[in-house]
Amino acid sequence: MDKTKDGVIVAPETGANGTFKGKFRIRIIRAGLSGNGNFYPDQSLRDAAEQFNGARVFVKSDAEHIAAKGKDVRNLIGRISDVQFIAGDKVDAGELQGTLEMIEPEGPIAKMMKDAWDRGMTDLFGFSIDAKFKVQRGRVGGKPVQIAKQIVLVHSVDLIVDPGAGGQVLNLIESKGSHPMDEENILSTDDVRRLIEACGLPKAAKEKLIAENTPPSQVTEDDLREAIKREADYLAKFTESGHVKGLGSDGHGVRITEGRDAKVGKMLDAFFDPKDRSVVSIRECYLEITGDRHFTGLMRNCDQARLRESLGSGSFSDVLGDSIARRLVTEYRNDTIYDVWRNLANVVPVNDFRTQERTRFGGYGDLPTVSEGDPYTALNSPTDEKATYAVEKRGGTEDLTLEMITNDDVSAVQRIPTKLVRSAKRTLSKFVLDFLKTNPAIYDGVTLFHTDHGNLGSAALDAAAVAAGRLAMKSQTERDTNEKIGLGPRFLWVPDELEEAAVNLFRRSTEQDKTFLQSLTLDVVPVWYWDNVNDWCLTADPIDIPTVELGFLGANEEPELFVQDSPTAGSMFTHDKVTYKIRHIYGGTVTDYRGAYKSVVA
């Protein structure tokens, strides 16, 4: 039954039998005016919907959220999926809704949210987004506001106590607090003078504006354009026509017009979006941005006014790179065959390149009884095992040449973000899954799969072999106490050649009753690059036994994109090409052999 509430939880999702599945339908962000003066148009939310798919969800204090702090894996509670824009009953009254998938469906946070829903108490907390938007100054209802025009990057969705906009944010982090403006948007004194001198106001008006806005302090380009427009509207009252030449005004209140640089960003985003066919020519994009009709790549052949308006303070390579980077992040968050590594590894943030130590302690024995009046005896302290690793940089470059633009090689240019993402995801996945494939030496100096570890077999894949492997995993003992851990496998890893046989192990044919193995319902995971067609592995749920740890520098799971080299003076290209660099920084190691079993078939 559908319910409508004022809280940010729209509804918890339940199975056919009414059981809770650990998922919530939530309102991520609502259009309109937020609690601290930010305005979200419907179109901005509609365009941003795809960016929220796959976004991580953290639980934070309001102070951590406003300060953009608290991104600790221990605070990670889930991710957002199936994001949709829901139109409102009037303009700028819509909202983004998504499904919050909890990592721990039975955990305390999920239980609290479910109980709050059942008791009608969802207004006690909310969701607020940590994202970066392009903003413009404007007025709504006669009040000055910041209008969120376009999303640049979604960092996370945070569960906090006091959201500022029905469950949402800017970078500006939206909540009832303040956040310093991005330094990159603040104009320099030279920028202020250049923009004012380029407008069509009389000299005296220009001098007045320059005096009022230098030094610029916290002045952005949108602030300055708004000030120029106010001055123009004032002077228009004294002109014969009621308008000031060169600025344009309809005389009917304030109208926010989209800057050319924002339009250029949208145009390039559309070019790289396979679902948007409104822009299909990189040649036309280049011409529209630069005015370089002969495609020379030289600044002297460009329309300088058009170039300034299109690029702002950036370069052609930077603006194009921003669009490629946005597409790269979107592509990276799409599920592919390369994401199977998440079934094996636990992800943690790493602060620097120094060696990381992960200590795993043994256990205490059974507690002895204590007779009346007797003292308590000291327990034997557990010993420890240490695993170490350090993060490393991985990356490469890709060129965009002047010839590709001139020849309008659309497919080659559009494939750049896809090719880069595929390479990054494949490399990461192989790094993690190679722990199973290559059987490296681990923290105790012995290979991961070894007879000393009790996790190495040699039988070909069949029901008896899998049952034996499961028993071996359940028979693993705790360090120091030798008590059985008793945890079996969840995943069965096989090469593509064994996928059908593995799936059939858990499928009933004509038999009415399940066999022992069929009752286990392990998840079969085929690994595309394993070249040994006989070997197979079992692993436990990484939540139960942390077998592999994967650390990302600065908790940045997505690869980064940079311009490799700066264009030389007088040219938009270096050696007639722009070189983009992709960088991905991570490392990892095996932290416990007890969560894995392998059969190496002779």
XYZ file of C-alpha atoms in Angstrom:
602
model
C 0.000 0.000 0.000
C 1.389 3.391 -0.967
C 1.776 5.992 1.747
C 2.474 9.701 1.623
C 4.387 11.316 4.432
C 6.229 14.559 5.006
C 9.413 12.709 6.002
C 12.218 11.876 3.594
C 11.433 8.136 3.598
C 8.747 7.549 0.989
C 8.338 3.850 1.865
C 10.355 0.817 2.981
C 10.397 -1.972 0.389
C 9.032 -5.365 1.393
C 8.992 -8.781 -0.249
C 5.971 -10.739 -1.427
C 5.438 -12.099 2.083
C 5.679 -8.648 3.654
C 9.219 -9.076 5.019
C 11.500 -6.051 5.085
C 14.250 -6.204 2.402
C 16.634 -3.580 3.780
C 15.692 -1.002 1.129
C 13.979 2.365 1.447
C 12.482 4.618 -1.192
C 13.655 8.061 -0.193
C 13.336 11.630 -1.323
C 16.882 12.710 -2.161
C 16.209 16.358 -2.973
C 13.135 18.533 -3.522
C 12.876 21.382 -6.025
C 12.136 24.924 -4.886
C 13.599 27.182 -2.216
C 15.590 25.471 0.539
C 15.943 26.456 4.162
C 19.073 28.534 3.631
C 18.304 30.450 0.467
C 19.252 28.055 -2.325
C 16.806 27.511 -5.184
C 16.588 24.210 -7.081
C 14.739 24.315 -10.428
C 12.981 21.191 -11.719
C 15.271 21.026 -14.763
C 18.435 20.960 -12.662
C 17.132 17.980 -10.696
C 15.885 16.215 -13.817
C 19.326 16.576 -15.446
C 21.070 15.417 -12.257
C 19.121 12.176 -11.756
C 21.703 9.893 -13.380
C 24.532 11.369 -11.305
C 22.943 10.041 -8.093
C 22.764 6.419 -9.222
C 25.437 4.552 -7.266
C 26.044 7.447 -4.858
C 27.325 6.350 -1.456
C 25.260 7.073 1.668
C 26.954 8.004 4.944
C 25.532 8.643 8.401
C 26.954 11.879 9.820
C 26.428 14.523 12.419
C 25.093 17.806 11.036
C 28.445 19.479 11.790
C 30.387 16.830 9.852
C 28.022 17.182 6.912
C 28.211 20.984 6.758
C 32.018 20.847 6.999
C 32.152 18.100 4.317
C 33.822 15.765 6.812
C 33.078 12.278 8.079
C 33.735 10.172 4.968
C 34.847 7.139 6.870
C 34.034 3.621 5.704
C 32.707 3.000 9.202
C 30.029 5.611 8.500
C 29.075 4.053 5.153
C 25.567 2.561 5.357
C 24.525 1.964 1.741
C 24.117 3.306 -1.771
C 21.444 4.963 -3.919
C 19.911 3.235 -6.961
C 16.937 3.580 -9.331
C 16.884 7.389 -9.136
C 13.872 9.024 -10.792
C 12.592 12.577 -11.152
C 9.005 12.904 -9.912
C 7.165 15.955 -11.259
C 5.200 18.117 -8.817
C 1.776 19.692 -9.145
C 3.342 22.923 -10.389
C 6.591 24.239 -11.843
C 9.679 23.774 -9.642
C 7.852 21.507 -7.214
C 9.270 18.149 -8.306
C 11.723 15.916 -6.490
C 14.324 13.211 -6.982
C 13.489 9.862 -5.443
C 15.792 6.875 -5.196
C 16.161 3.526 -3.486
C 18.500 3.402 -0.485
C 20.041 -0.083 -0.362
C 21.385 -0.747 3.132
C 24.669 -2.640 3.567
C 23.332 -4.146 6.797
C 19.580 -4.759 6.308
C 19.333 -6.008 9.883
C 21.725 -3.413 11.316
C 20.854 -0.724 13.881
C 20.520 2.132 11.348
C 18.161 0.165 9.087
C 16.126 -0.936 12.107
C 15.887 2.630 13.411
C 14.671 3.914 10.031
C 12.132 1.099 9.700
C 10.842 1.690 13.247
C 10.617 5.435 12.562
C 8.532 4.733 9.464
C 6.227 2.342 11.303
C 5.672 4.903 14.067
C 5.276 7.971 11.821
C 8.498 9.560 13.101
C 10.467 10.003 9.870
C 10.571 13.780 10.419
C 13.212 13.224 13.126
C 15.988 12.882 10.526
C 16.590 13.478 6.855
C 18.902 13.177 3.879
C 21.143 15.902 2.564
C 23.374 15.730 -0.482
C 27.060 16.576 -0.634
C 27.459 17.694 -4.242
C 29.006 20.393 -6.355
C 26.710 22.608 -8.444
C 27.210 25.510 -10.804
C 25.163 28.349 -9.350
C 23.865 31.739 -10.442
C 22.661 34.672 -8.412
C 19.004 35.550 -8.924
C 15.798 36.539 -7.184
C 12.822 34.410 -6.249
C 9.805 36.053 -4.677
C 11.785 39.283 -4.479
C 14.536 37.688 -2.379
C 18.167 37.177 -3.498
C 18.993 33.480 -3.856
C 21.584 31.183 -5.366
C 20.051 29.183 -8.211
C 21.509 25.694 -8.725
C 21.881 25.487 -12.500
C 23.874 22.302 -13.104
C 25.359 19.487 -11.083
C 29.108 18.958 -11.468
C 29.846 16.068 -9.112
C 27.942 14.066 -6.478
C 30.110 13.157 -3.488
C 27.536 11.416 -1.297
C 24.053 11.458 0.218
C 24.208 11.897 3.993
C 21.780 10.789 6.702
C 21.649 13.670 9.197
C 19.275 15.161 11.751
C 18.406 18.509 10.185
C 18.376 18.618 6.347
C 17.866 22.024 4.791
C 15.883 21.239 1.637
C 13.616 18.295 2.245
C 16.623 15.987 1.973
C 19.322 17.607 -0.192
C 22.401 19.998 -0.859
C 24.836 22.010 -3.034
C 28.576 22.317 -2.450
C 27.349 24.804 -0.477
C 26.576 21.682 1.442
C 22.813 21.931 1.745
C 21.737 21.877 5.327
C 20.805 24.592 7.750
C 24.311 25.934 8.065
C 26.810 27.725 5.883
C 29.605 26.542 3.662
C 32.409 28.613 2.122
C 32.107 29.407 -1.565
C 34.430 27.504 -3.925
C 37.588 29.548 -4.491
C 37.605 28.638 -8.165
C 34.394 30.695 -8.654
C 35.775 33.868 -7.051
C 36.935 36.488 -9.549
C 40.288 38.218 -9.517
C 40.578 42.005 -9.783
C 41.633 41.658 -13.442
C 38.586 39.497 -14.162
C 36.303 42.081 -12.559
C 37.767 44.883 -14.667
C 37.640 42.796 -17.855
C 33.976 41.872 -17.461
C 32.905 45.386 -16.578
C 34.870 46.946 -19.445
C 33.281 44.479 -21.877
C 29.703 45.506 -20.992
C 27.759 48.226 -22.807
C 27.382 50.641 -19.902
C 28.561 54.262 -20.032
C 32.087 54.972 -18.825
C 30.941 56.615 -15.570
C 28.775 53.587 -14.727
C 31.699 51.248 -15.422
C 33.975 53.225 -13.127
C 31.317 53.116 -10.395
C 30.992 49.318 -10.683
C 34.769 48.820 -10.686
C 35.095 50.902 -7.522
C 32.321 48.933 -5.809
C 33.707 45.508 -6.719
C 37.485 45.834 -6.270
C 39.120 44.228 -4.464
C 36.626 41.463 -5.336
C 36.740 39.495 -2.034
C 33.861 37.014 -2.476
C 32.564 38.280 -5.854
C 31.726 35.612 -8.436
C 31.029 36.100 -12.133
C 27.301 35.640 -11.498
C 27.404 38.275 -8.738
C 29.115 40.711 -11.074
C 26.752 40.099 -13.978
C 23.830 40.674 -11.599
C 25.388 43.973 -10.475
C 25.874 45.020 -14.118
C 22.239 44.184 -14.870
C 20.983 46.165 -11.875
C 22.986 49.169 -13.050
C 21.638 48.722 -16.578
C 18.043 48.546 -15.324
C 18.610 51.716 -13.331
C 20.046 53.612 -16.314
C 17.298 52.289 -18.581
C 14.808 54.507 -16.754
C 16.571 57.562 -18.202
C 16.888 56.404 -21.813
C 14.383 57.126 -24.560
C 13.614 53.474 -25.271
C 13.721 52.236 -21.708
C 16.618 49.855 -22.534
C 20.373 50.072 -22.447
C 22.053 48.974 -25.654
C 24.260 45.931 -25.564
C 22.710 44.324 -22.507
C 19.144 43.523 -23.469
C 16.230 43.790 -21.084
C 12.541 43.039 -21.413
C 11.708 45.530 -18.694
C 9.686 42.950 -16.769
C 11.664 42.261 -13.618
C 14.805 40.207 -13.218
C 15.426 37.419 -15.703
C 18.277 34.963 -15.219
C 19.838 33.946 -18.506
C 22.141 30.979 -18.783
C 25.789 31.871 -19.339
C 27.467 30.717 -22.508
C 30.003 28.663 -20.562
C 27.137 26.694 -18.975
C 25.605 26.104 -22.406
C 28.963 24.871 -23.696
C 29.232 22.469 -20.764
C 25.766 21.075 -21.511
C 26.591 20.775 -25.203
C 29.716 18.712 -24.512
C 27.894 16.603 -21.914
C 25.233 15.833 -24.527
C 27.912 14.862 -27.050
C 29.356 12.224 -24.699
C 25.954 10.954 -23.511
C 24.924 7.938 -25.655
C 21.274 8.545 -24.734
C 21.321 12.160 -25.941
C 21.578 12.570 -29.704
C 20.995 16.336 -29.791
C 24.743 16.890 -30.340
C 26.436 14.510 -32.776
C 29.493 16.386 -34.100
C 32.721 17.178 -32.259
C 33.691 19.375 -35.192
C 30.606 21.528 -34.664
C 31.274 21.662 -30.916
C 34.803 22.919 -31.525
C 33.587 25.518 -34.018
C 30.822 26.690 -31.700
C 33.284 27.134 -28.827
C 36.239 28.700 -30.636
C 35.041 30.205 -33.914
C 38.202 28.703 -35.501
C 36.606 28.004 -38.896
C 39.796 26.633 -40.449
C 40.477 24.254 -37.503
C 44.042 25.440 -37.000
C 44.116 25.189 -33.201
C 45.741 28.649 -33.073
C 44.439 31.368 -30.773
C 44.878 34.057 -33.409
C 42.336 32.323 -35.636
C 39.687 32.091 -32.916
C 36.851 34.464 -32.149
C 38.263 35.877 -28.916
C 34.962 37.170 -27.533
C 33.273 33.836 -28.206
C 36.218 31.977 -26.687
C 36.109 34.025 -23.467
C 32.368 33.527 -23.068
C 32.579 29.808 -23.845
C 35.541 28.900 -21.658
C 35.481 31.460 -18.855
C 38.842 31.244 -17.082
C 39.580 27.730 -18.394
C 41.009 26.374 -21.630
C 39.426 24.290 -24.374
C 41.198 21.189 -23.078
C 39.983 21.866 -19.506
C 36.350 22.361 -20.507
C 36.356 19.280 -22.728
C 38.148 17.352 -19.983
C 35.463 18.309 -17.442
C 32.782 16.771 -19.658
C 34.879 13.649 -20.234
C 35.447 13.374 -16.473
C 31.729 13.657 -15.710
C 30.960 10.960 -18.276
C 33.807 8.857 -16.873
C 32.347 8.924 -13.344
C 28.874 8.051 -14.660
C 30.251 5.132 -16.682
C 32.356 3.945 -13.733
C 29.299 3.659 -11.511
C 27.449 1.447 -13.995
C 27.580 -2.231 -13.060
C 29.671 -4.439 -15.375
C 31.340 -7.851 -15.256
C 34.348 -6.118 -13.720
C 32.471 -5.261 -10.498
C 32.475 -8.842 -9.181
C 35.514 -8.004 -7.034
C 33.121 -6.369 -4.537
C 32.015 -9.873 -3.523
C 35.531 -10.544 -2.227
C 37.000 -7.326 -0.816
C 36.192 -4.850 1.933
C 36.812 -1.218 0.924
C 38.521 1.242 3.292
C 39.911 4.790 2.950
C 43.694 5.317 3.047
C 45.182 8.700 3.928
C 48.664 8.470 2.377
C 51.179 6.345 0.464
C 52.851 4.933 3.569
C 52.661 1.240 4.417
C 49.361 0.296 6.022
C 49.325 -2.245 8.859
C 46.257 -4.366 9.511
C 46.410 -6.297 12.777
C 44.126 -9.275 13.388
C 43.943 -10.539 16.944
C 43.211 -14.077 18.046
C 40.516 -14.944 20.557
C 40.060 -15.649 24.242
C 39.332 -19.146 25.512
C 36.145 -20.113 27.338
C 35.531 -18.109 30.481
C 36.240 -20.205 33.624
C 33.717 -20.452 36.414
C 34.393 -18.445 39.552
C 33.414 -19.948 42.906
C 31.982 -17.889 45.688
C 34.642 -15.757 47.316
C 37.357 -16.738 44.824
C 39.288 -14.154 42.811
C 38.907 -13.859 39.054
C 41.897 -15.281 37.195
C 43.681 -13.520 34.343
C 42.789 -14.674 30.850
C 45.445 -15.540 28.303
C 45.772 -12.485 26.067
C 45.368 -13.239 22.364
C 48.302 -12.889 19.994
C 48.111 -10.987 16.726
C 48.883 -11.277 13.015
C 49.850 -8.278 10.882
C 49.175 -7.824 7.173
C 50.698 -4.861 5.325
C 50.248 -3.075 2.009
C 50.677 0.341 0.407
C 48.553 2.065 -2.216
C 50.039 2.582 -5.675
C 49.259 4.800 -8.637
C 47.922 3.257 -11.818
C 47.084 5.182 -14.938
C 47.791 6.115 -18.506
C 47.074 8.690 -21.178
C 44.764 9.145 -24.151
C 45.156 11.709 -26.927
C 42.562 13.900 -28.587
C 44.159 15.164 -31.793
C 43.380 18.150 -33.967
C 42.889 15.680 -36.835
C 40.143 13.849 -34.897
C 38.263 17.132 -34.482
C 38.824 18.325 -38.051
C 37.779 14.936 -39.489
C 34.816 14.823 -37.086
C 35.825 11.373 -35.856
C 32.812 11.179 -33.558
C 33.045 7.527 -32.534
C 36.717 7.786 -31.559
C 36.128 10.860 -29.386
C 32.972 9.520 -27.756
C 34.747 6.279 -26.894
C 37.439 8.054 -24.849
C 35.581 8.028 -21.486
C 34.215 4.519 -22.119
C 37.643 3.130 -23.011
C 39.299 4.801 -20.028
C 36.668 3.508 -17.600
C 36.802 -0.021 -18.990
C 40.570 -0.053 -18.566
C 40.397 1.279 -14.992
C 37.649 -1.110 -13.891
C 39.278 -4.133 -15.519
C 42.652 -3.357 -13.917
C 41.102 -2.942 -10.463
C 39.057 -6.122 -10.753
C 42.054 -8.207 -11.853
C 44.133 -6.761 -8.999
C 41.611 -8.056 -6.449
C 40.753 -11.365 -8.123
C 44.421 -12.200 -8.701
C 44.629 -12.960 -4.978
C 42.502 -16.010 -5.774
C 44.099 -16.785 -9.130
C 47.832 -16.424 -8.394
C 47.832 -17.678 -4.779
C 50.407 -15.181 -3.400
C 52.344 -15.457 -0.147
C 50.512 -13.605 2.616
C 51.219 -12.138 6.043
C 52.436 -15.421 7.621
C 54.927 -16.159 4.818
C 52.783 -19.005 3.460
C 50.715 -18.884 0.274
C 47.052 -17.988 0.676
C 45.895 -21.493 -0.280
C 48.087 -24.071 1.442
C 47.733 -27.374 3.269
C 49.030 -25.652 6.410
C 46.016 -23.340 6.156
C 43.606 -26.219 5.593
C 42.084 -24.502 2.561
C 43.620 -26.272 -0.441
C 42.001 -29.130 -2.339
C 42.513 -30.879 -5.678
C 39.116 -32.304 -6.663
C 37.319 -31.336 -9.865
C 34.136 -29.326 -9.501
C 31.187 -31.467 -8.438
C 28.730 -31.670 -5.560
C 31.010 -33.749 -3.339
C 33.994 -31.448 -3.908
C 32.008 -28.307 -3.077
C 30.607 -29.962 0.052
C 34.142 -30.912 1.106
C 35.356 -27.361 0.521
C 32.473 -25.978 2.555
C 33.277 -28.338 5.419
C 36.944 -27.290 5.303
C 35.927 -23.626 5.632
C 33.539 -24.332 8.512
C 36.321 -26.295 10.237
C 38.730 -23.328 10.269
C 39.706 -22.392 13.804
C 40.261 -19.142 15.621
C 43.832 -18.126 16.359
C 44.988 -19.014 19.899
C 41.792 -20.811 21.013
C 41.479 -23.336 18.160
C 37.714 -22.927 18.418
C 35.873 -23.634 15.178
C 34.721 -20.487 13.394
C 31.846 -22.366 11.764
C 31.321 -19.978 8.816
C 30.765 -21.476 5.387
C 31.082 -19.998 1.880
C 28.712 -17.649 0.085
C 30.420 -17.360 -3.319
C 31.623 -20.015 -5.764
C 34.232 -18.564 -8.166
C 34.746 -20.347 -11.489
C 36.196 -19.686 -14.959
C 33.647 -19.097 -17.725
C 34.070 -22.702 -18.867
C 32.720 -24.019 -15.534
C 29.840 -21.562 -15.126
C 27.140 -23.872 -16.517
C 28.311 -26.850 -14.470
C 28.484 -24.700 -11.332
C 24.970 -23.326 -11.762
C 23.574 -26.802 -12.418
C 24.945 -28.003 -9.077
C 22.286 -25.923 -7.313
C 19.397 -26.568 -9.710
C 16.769 -29.263 -9.231
C 15.794 -31.252 -12.308
C 13.070 -33.873 -11.862
C 13.676 -34.450 -8.160
C 11.060 -33.063 -5.794
C 13.378 -32.582 -2.821
C 16.530 -30.516 -2.762
C 19.837 -32.241 -2.230
C 22.127 -30.999 0.539
C 24.163 -28.891 -1.900
C 21.077 -27.440 -3.596
C 19.904 -26.183 -0.231
C 23.039 -24.036 0.107
C 22.238 -21.738 -2.858
C 25.743 -20.325 -3.246
C 26.232 -17.378 -5.591
C 28.116 -18.549 -8.690
C 30.559 -15.881 -9.912
C 32.197 -16.478 -13.322
C 35.546 -14.707 -13.772
C 36.102 -13.671 -17.392
C 39.914 -13.755 -17.470
C 40.777 -16.909 -15.519
C 42.569 -19.131 -18.042
C 42.725 -22.346 -15.995
C 39.483 -24.079 -16.963
C 39.475 -26.522 -14.017
C 40.357 -24.626 -10.835
C 37.615 -23.114 -8.644
C 37.336 -21.240 -5.354
C 34.961 -20.697 -2.454
C 34.871 -17.522 -0.346
C 32.850 -16.341 2.618
C 30.802 -13.174 2.697
C 33.382 -10.382 3.240
C 31.173 -9.003 6.004
C 31.537 -12.277 7.929
C 35.242 -12.875 7.249
C 37.301 -9.937 5.887
C 39.439 -11.968 3.491
C 40.789 -9.112 1.329
C 41.106 -5.417 2.138
C 41.157 -2.827 -0.656
C 42.188 0.716 0.234
C 41.610 3.820 -1.913
C 43.674 6.958 -1.374
C 41.470 9.626 0.135
C 38.423 7.298 -0.113
C 38.289 8.202 -3.815
C 37.027 5.052 -5.524
C 36.497 6.664 -8.927
C 39.484 7.288 -11.222
C 40.528 10.903 -11.816
C 41.086 12.657 -15.147
C 43.616 15.438 -15.766
C 45.032 17.398 -18.675
C 48.519 15.933 -19.110
C 50.269 19.022 -20.441
C 49.458 22.699 -20.824
C 48.982 24.177 -24.303
C 51.788 26.405 -25.512
C 51.263 30.114 -25.899
C 49.161 30.974 -28.936
C 47.773 27.455 -29.333
C 44.956 25.429 -27.812
C 46.922 22.195 -28.342
C 50.386 20.833 -27.577
C 51.835 19.241 -30.709
C 48.345 19.378 -32.283
C 46.825 17.190 -29.576
C 45.432 17.286 -26.053
C 46.658 14.476 -23.811
C 44.403 13.385 -20.971
C 45.756 11.403 -18.022
C 43.673 8.950 -16.011
C 44.855 8.128 -12.494
C 43.593 5.522 -10.043
C 45.266 5.049 -6.646
C 44.627 1.983 -4.510
C 46.241 -1.038 -2.877
C 45.233 -4.118 -0.960
C 46.182 -7.393 0.654
C 44.840 -10.624 2.106
C 43.915 -10.106 5.750
C 42.595 -13.587 6.644
C 43.037 -16.908 4.834
C 40.145 -18.499 6.740
C 37.547 -16.983 4.443
C 38.736 -18.714 1.247
C 39.169 -22.225 -0.185
C 40.596 -23.300 -3.551
C 40.706 -26.532 -5.488
C 43.721 -26.738 -7.809
C 42.814 -29.543 -10.199
C 45.727 -31.467 -11.668
